[in-house]
PDB file of N, CA and C in Angstrom:
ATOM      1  N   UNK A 323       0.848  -1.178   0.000  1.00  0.00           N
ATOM      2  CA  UNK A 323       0.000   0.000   0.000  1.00  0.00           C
ATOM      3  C   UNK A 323       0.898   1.248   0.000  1.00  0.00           C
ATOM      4  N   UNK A 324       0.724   2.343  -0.846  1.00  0.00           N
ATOM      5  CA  UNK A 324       1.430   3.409  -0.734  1.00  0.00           C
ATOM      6  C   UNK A 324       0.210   4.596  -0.023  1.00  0.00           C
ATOM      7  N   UNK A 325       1.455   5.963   0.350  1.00  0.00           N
ATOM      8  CA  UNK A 325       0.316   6.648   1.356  1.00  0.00           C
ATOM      9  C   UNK A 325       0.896   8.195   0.573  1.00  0.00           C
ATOM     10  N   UNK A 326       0.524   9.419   0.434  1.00  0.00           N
ATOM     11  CA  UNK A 326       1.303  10.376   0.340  1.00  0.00           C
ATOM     12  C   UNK A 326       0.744  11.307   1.521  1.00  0.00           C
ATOM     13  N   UNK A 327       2.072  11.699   1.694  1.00  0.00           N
ATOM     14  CA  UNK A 327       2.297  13.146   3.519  1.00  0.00           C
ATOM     15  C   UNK A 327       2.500  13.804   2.401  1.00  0.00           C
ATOM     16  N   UNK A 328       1.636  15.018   2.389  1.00  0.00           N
ATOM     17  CA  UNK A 328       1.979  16.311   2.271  1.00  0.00           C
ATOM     18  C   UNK A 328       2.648  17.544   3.496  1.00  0.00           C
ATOM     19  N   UNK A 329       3.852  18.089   3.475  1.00  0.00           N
ATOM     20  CA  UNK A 329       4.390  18.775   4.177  1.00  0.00           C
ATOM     21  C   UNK A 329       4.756  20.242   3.649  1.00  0.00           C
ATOM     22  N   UNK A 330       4.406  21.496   4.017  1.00  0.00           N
ATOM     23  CA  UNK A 330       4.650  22.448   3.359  1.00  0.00           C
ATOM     24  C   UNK A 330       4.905  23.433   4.442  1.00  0.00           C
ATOM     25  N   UNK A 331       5.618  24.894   4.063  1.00  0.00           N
ATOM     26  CA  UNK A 331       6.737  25.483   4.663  1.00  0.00           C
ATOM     27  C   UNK A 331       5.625  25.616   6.200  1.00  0.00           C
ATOM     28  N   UNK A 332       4.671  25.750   6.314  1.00  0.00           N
ATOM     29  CA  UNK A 332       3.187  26.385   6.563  1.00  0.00           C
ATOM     30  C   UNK A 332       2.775  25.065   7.896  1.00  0.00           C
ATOM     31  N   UNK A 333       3.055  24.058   7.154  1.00  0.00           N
ATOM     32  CA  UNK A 333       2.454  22.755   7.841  1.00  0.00           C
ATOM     33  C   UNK A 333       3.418  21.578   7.548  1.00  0.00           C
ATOM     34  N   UNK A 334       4.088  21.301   8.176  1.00  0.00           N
ATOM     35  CA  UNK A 334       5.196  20.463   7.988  1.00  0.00           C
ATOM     36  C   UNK A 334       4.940  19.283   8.962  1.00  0.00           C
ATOM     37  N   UNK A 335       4.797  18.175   8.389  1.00  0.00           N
ATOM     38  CA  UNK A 335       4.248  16.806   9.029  1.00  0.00           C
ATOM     39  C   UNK A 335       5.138  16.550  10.333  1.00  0.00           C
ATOM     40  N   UNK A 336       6.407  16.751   9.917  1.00  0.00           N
ATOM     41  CA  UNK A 336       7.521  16.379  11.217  1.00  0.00           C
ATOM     42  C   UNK A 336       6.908  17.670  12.600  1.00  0.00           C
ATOM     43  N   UNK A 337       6.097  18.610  12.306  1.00  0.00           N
ATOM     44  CA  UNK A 337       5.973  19.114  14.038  1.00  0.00           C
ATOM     45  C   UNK A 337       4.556  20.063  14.117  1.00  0.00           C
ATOM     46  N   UNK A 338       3.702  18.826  13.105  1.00  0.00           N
ATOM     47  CA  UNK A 338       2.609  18.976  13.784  1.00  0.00           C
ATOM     48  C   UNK A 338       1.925  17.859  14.554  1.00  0.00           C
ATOM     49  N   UNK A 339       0.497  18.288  14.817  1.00  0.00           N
ATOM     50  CA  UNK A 339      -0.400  16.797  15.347  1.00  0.00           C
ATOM     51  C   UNK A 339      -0.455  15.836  14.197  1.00  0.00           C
ATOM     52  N   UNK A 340      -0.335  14.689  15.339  1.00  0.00           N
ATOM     53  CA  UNK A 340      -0.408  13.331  14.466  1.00  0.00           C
ATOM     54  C   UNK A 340      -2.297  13.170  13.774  1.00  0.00           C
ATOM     55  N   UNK A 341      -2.713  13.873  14.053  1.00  0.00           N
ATOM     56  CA  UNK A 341      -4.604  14.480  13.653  1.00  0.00           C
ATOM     57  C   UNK A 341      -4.146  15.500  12.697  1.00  0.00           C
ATOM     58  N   UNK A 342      -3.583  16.067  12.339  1.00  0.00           N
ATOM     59  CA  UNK A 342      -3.319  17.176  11.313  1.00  0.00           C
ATOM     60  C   UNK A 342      -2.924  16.415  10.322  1.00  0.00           C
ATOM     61  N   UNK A 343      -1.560  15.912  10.557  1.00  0.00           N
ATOM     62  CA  UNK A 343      -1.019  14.590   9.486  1.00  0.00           C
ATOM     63  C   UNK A 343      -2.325  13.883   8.747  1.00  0.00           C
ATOM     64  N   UNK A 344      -3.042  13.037   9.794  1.00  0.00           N
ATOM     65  CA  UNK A 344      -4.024  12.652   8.909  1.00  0.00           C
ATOM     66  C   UNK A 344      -4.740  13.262   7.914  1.00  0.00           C
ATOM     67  N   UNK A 345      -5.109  14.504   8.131  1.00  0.00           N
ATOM     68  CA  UNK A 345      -5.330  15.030   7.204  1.00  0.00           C
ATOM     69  C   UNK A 345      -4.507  15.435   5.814  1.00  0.00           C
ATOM     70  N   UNK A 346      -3.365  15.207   5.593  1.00  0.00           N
ATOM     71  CA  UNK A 346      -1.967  15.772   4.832  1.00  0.00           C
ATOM     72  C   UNK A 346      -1.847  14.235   4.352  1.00  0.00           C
ATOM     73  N   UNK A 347      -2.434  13.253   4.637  1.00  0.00           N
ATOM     74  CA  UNK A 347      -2.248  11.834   4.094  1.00  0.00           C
ATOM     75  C   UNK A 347      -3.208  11.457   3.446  1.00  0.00           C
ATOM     76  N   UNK A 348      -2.813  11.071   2.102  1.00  0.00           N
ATOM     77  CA  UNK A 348      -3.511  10.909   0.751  1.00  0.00           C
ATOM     78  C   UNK A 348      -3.075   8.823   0.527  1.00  0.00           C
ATOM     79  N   UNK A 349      -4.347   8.838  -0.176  1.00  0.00           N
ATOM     80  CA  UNK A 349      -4.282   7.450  -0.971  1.00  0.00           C
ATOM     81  C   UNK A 349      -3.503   7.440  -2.250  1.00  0.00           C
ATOM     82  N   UNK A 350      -3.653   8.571  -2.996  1.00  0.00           N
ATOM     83  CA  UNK A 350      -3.386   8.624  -4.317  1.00  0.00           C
ATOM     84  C   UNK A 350      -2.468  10.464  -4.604  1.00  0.00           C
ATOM     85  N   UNK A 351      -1.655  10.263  -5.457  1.00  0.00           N
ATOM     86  CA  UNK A 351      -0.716  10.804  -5.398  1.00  0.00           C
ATOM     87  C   UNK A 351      -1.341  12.502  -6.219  1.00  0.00           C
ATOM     88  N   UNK A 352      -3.256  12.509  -6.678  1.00  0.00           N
ATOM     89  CA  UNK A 352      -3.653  12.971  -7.334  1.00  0.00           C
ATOM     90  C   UNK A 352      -4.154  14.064  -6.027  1.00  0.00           C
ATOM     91  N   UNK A 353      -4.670  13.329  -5.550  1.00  0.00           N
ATOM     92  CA  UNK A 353      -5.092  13.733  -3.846  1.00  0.00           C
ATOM     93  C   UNK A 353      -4.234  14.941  -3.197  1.00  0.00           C
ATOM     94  N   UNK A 354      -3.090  14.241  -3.254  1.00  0.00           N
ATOM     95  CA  UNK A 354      -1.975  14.978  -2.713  1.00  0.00           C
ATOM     96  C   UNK A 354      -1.280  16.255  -3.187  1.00  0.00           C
ATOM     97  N   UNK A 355      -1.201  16.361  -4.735  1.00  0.00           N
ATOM     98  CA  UNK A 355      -1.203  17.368  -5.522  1.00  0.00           C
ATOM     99  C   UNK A 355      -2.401  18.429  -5.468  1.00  0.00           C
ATOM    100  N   UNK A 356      -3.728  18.094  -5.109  1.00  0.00           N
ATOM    101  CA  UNK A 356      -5.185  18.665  -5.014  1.00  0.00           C
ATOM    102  C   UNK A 356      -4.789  19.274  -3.633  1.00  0.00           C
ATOM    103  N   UNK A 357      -4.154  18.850  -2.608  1.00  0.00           N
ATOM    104  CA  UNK A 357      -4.150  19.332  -1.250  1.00  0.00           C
ATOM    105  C   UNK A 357      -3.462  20.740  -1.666  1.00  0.00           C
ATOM    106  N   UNK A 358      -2.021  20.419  -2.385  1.00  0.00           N
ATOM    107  CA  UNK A 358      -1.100  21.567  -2.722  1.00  0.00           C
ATOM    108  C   UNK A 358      -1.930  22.557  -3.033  1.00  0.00           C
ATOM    109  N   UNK A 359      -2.630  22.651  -4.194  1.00  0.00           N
ATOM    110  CA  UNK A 359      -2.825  23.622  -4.945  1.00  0.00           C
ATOM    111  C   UNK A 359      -4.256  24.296  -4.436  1.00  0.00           C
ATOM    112  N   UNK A 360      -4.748  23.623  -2.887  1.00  0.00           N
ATOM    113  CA  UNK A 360      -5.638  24.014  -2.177  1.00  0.00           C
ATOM    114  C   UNK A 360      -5.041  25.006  -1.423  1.00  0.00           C
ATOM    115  N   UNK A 361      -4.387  24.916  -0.672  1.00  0.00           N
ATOM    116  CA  UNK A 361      -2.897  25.680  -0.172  1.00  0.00           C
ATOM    117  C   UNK A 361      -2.890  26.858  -0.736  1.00  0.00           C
ATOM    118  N   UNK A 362      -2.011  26.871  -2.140  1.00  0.00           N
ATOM    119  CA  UNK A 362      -1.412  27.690  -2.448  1.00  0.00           C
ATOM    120  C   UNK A 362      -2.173  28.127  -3.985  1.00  0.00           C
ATOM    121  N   UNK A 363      -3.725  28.637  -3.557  1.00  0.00           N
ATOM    122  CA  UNK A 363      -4.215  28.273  -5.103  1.00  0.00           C
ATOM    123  C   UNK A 363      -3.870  29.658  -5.886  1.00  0.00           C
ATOM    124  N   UNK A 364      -3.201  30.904  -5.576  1.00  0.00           N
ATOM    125  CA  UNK A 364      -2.913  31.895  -6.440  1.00  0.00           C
ATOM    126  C   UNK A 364      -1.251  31.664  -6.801  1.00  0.00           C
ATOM    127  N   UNK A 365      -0.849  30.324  -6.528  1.00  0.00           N
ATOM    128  CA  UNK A 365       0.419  30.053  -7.168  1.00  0.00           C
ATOM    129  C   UNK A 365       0.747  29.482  -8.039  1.00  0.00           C
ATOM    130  N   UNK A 366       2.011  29.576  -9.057  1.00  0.00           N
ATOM    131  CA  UNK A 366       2.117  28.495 -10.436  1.00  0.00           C
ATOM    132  C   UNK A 366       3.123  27.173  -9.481  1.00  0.00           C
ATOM    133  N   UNK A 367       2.616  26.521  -9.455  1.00  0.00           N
ATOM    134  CA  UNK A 367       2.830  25.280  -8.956  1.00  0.00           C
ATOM    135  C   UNK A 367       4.010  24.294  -9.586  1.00  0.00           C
ATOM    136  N   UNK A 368       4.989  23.669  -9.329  1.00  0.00           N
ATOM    137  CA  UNK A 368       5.723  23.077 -10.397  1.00  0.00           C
ATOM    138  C   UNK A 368       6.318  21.820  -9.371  1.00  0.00           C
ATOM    139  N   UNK A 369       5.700  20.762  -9.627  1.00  0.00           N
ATOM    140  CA  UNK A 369       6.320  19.458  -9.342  1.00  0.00           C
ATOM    141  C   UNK A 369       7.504  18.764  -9.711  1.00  0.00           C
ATOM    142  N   UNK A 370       8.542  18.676  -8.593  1.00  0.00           N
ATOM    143  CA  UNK A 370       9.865  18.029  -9.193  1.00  0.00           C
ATOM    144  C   UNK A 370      10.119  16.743  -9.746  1.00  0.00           C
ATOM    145  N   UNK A 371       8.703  16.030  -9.529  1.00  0.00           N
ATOM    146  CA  UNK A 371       9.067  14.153  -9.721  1.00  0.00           C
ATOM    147  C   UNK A 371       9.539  13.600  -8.826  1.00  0.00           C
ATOM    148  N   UNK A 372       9.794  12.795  -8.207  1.00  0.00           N
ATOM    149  CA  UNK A 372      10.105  11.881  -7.098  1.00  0.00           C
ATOM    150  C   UNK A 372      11.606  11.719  -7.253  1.00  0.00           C
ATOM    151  N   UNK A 373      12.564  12.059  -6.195  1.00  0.00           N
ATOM    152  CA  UNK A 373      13.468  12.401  -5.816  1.00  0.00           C
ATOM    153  C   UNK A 373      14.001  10.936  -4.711  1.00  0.00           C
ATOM    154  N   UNK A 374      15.122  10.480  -4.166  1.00  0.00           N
ATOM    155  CA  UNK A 374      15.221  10.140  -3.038  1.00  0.00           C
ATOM    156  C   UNK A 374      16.046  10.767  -2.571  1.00  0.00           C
ATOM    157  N   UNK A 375      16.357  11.086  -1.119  1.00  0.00           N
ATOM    158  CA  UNK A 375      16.818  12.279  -0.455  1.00  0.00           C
ATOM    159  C   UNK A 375      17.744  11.169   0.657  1.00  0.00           C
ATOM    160  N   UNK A 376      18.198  10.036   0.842  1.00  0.00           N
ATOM    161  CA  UNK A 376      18.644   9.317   1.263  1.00  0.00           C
ATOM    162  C   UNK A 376      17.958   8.370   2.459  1.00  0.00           C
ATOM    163  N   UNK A 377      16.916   9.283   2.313  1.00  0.00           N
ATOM    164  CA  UNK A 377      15.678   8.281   3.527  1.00  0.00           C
ATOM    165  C   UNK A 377      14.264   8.440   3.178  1.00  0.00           C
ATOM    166  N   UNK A 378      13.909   8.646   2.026  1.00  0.00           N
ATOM    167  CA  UNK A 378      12.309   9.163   1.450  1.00  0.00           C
ATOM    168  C   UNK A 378      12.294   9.463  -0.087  1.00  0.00           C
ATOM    169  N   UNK A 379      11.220   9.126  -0.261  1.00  0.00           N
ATOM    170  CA  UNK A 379      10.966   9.516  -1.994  1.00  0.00           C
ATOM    171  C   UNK A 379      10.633  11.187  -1.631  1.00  0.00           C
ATOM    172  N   UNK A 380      10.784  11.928  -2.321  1.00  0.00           N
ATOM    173  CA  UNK A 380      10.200  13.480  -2.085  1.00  0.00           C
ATOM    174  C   UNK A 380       9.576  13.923  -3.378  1.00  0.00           C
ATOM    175  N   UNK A 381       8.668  14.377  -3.748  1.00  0.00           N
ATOM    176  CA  UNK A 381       8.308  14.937  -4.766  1.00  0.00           C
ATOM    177  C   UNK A 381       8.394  16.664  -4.250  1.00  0.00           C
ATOM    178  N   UNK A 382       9.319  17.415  -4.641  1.00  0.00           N
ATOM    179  CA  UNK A 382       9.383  18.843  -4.157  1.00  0.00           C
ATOM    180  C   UNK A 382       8.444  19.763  -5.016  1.00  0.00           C
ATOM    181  N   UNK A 383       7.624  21.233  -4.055  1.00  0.00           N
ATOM    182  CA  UNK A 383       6.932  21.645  -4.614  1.00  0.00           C
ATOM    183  C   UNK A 383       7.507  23.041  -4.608  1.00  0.00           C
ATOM    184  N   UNK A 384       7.088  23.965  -5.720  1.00  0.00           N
ATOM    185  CA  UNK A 384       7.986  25.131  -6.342  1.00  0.00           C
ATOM    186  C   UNK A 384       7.026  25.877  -6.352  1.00  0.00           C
ATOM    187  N   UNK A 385       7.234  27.049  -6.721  1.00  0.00           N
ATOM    188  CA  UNK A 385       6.599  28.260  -6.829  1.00  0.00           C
ATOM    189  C   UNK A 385       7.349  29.409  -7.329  1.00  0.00           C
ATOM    190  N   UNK A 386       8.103  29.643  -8.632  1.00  0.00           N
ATOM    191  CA  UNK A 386       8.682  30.690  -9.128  1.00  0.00           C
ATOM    192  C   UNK A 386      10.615  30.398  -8.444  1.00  0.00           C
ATOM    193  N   UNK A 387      10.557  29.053  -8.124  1.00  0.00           N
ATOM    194  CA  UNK A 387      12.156  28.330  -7.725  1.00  0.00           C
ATOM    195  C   UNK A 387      12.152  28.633  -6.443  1.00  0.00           C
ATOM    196  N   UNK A 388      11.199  28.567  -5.504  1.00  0.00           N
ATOM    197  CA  UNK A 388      11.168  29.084  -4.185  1.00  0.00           C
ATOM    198  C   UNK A 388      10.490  27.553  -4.077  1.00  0.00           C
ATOM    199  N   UNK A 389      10.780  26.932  -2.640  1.00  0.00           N
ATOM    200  CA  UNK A 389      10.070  25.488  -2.607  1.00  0.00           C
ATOM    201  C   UNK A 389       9.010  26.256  -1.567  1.00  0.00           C
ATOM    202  N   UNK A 390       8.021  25.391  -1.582  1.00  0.00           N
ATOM    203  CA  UNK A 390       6.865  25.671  -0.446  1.00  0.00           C
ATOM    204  C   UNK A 390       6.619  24.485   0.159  1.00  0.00           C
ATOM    205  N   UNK A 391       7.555  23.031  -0.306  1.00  0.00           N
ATOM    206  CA  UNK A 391       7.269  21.996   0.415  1.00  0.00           C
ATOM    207  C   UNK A 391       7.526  20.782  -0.092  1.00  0.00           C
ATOM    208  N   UNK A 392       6.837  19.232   0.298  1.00  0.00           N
ATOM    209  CA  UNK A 392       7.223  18.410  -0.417  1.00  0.00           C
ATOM    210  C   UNK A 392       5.888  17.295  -0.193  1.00  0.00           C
ATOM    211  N   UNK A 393       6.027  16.444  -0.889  1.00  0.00           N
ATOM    212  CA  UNK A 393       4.970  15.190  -0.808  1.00  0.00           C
ATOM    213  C   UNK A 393       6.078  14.131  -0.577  1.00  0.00           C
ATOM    214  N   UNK A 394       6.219  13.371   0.141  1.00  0.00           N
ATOM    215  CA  UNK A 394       6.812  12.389   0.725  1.00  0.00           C
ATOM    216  C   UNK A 394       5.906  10.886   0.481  1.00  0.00           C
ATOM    217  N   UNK A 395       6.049  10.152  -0.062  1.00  0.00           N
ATOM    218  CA  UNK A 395       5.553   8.719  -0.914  1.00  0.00           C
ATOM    219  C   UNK A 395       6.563   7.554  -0.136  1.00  0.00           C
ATOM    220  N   UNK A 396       5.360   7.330   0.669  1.00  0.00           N
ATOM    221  CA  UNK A 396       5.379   5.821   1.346  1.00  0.00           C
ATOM    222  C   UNK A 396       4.650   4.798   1.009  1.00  0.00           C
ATOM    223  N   UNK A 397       6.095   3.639   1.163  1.00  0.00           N
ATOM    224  CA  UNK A 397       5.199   2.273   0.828  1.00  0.00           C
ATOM    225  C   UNK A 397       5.309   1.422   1.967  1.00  0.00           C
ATOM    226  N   UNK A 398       4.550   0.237   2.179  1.00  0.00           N
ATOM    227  CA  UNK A 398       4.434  -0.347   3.363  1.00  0.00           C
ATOM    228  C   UNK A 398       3.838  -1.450   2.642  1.00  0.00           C
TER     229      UNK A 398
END
């Protein structure tokens, strides 16, 4: 089963509630992109593709080369 955490500069999964997280946790990776651009909807949005960062897949999220965050893609 894969899960996607959305984390952004705003709401960052590592130091919020584990009840907030749930909410920032998607089934589908379409979900998770829909959260972003709920966020940040007067922004041009630009997805990096899935990255590994030496402990996580990251998909990084942009805004004019400024990051605002990342989607993190877990499997289990």
């Amino acid at each position: 089963m894969v899960k996607y955490v959305c984390s952004s500069k705003d709401s960052n999964a590592w130091s919020i509630s584990s009840q907030d997280v749930a909410l920032q946790t998607f089934h589908t990776e379409e979900e998770a992109i829909l959260w972003f651009q709920h966020q940040y909807p007067d922004k041009n949005l630009v997805f990096s593709g899935y990255e590994f960062d030496g402990n996580y897949l990251k998909n990084y999220v942009y805004n004019n080369d400024i990051e605002l965050g990342y989607i993190n893609k877990y499997s289990f």
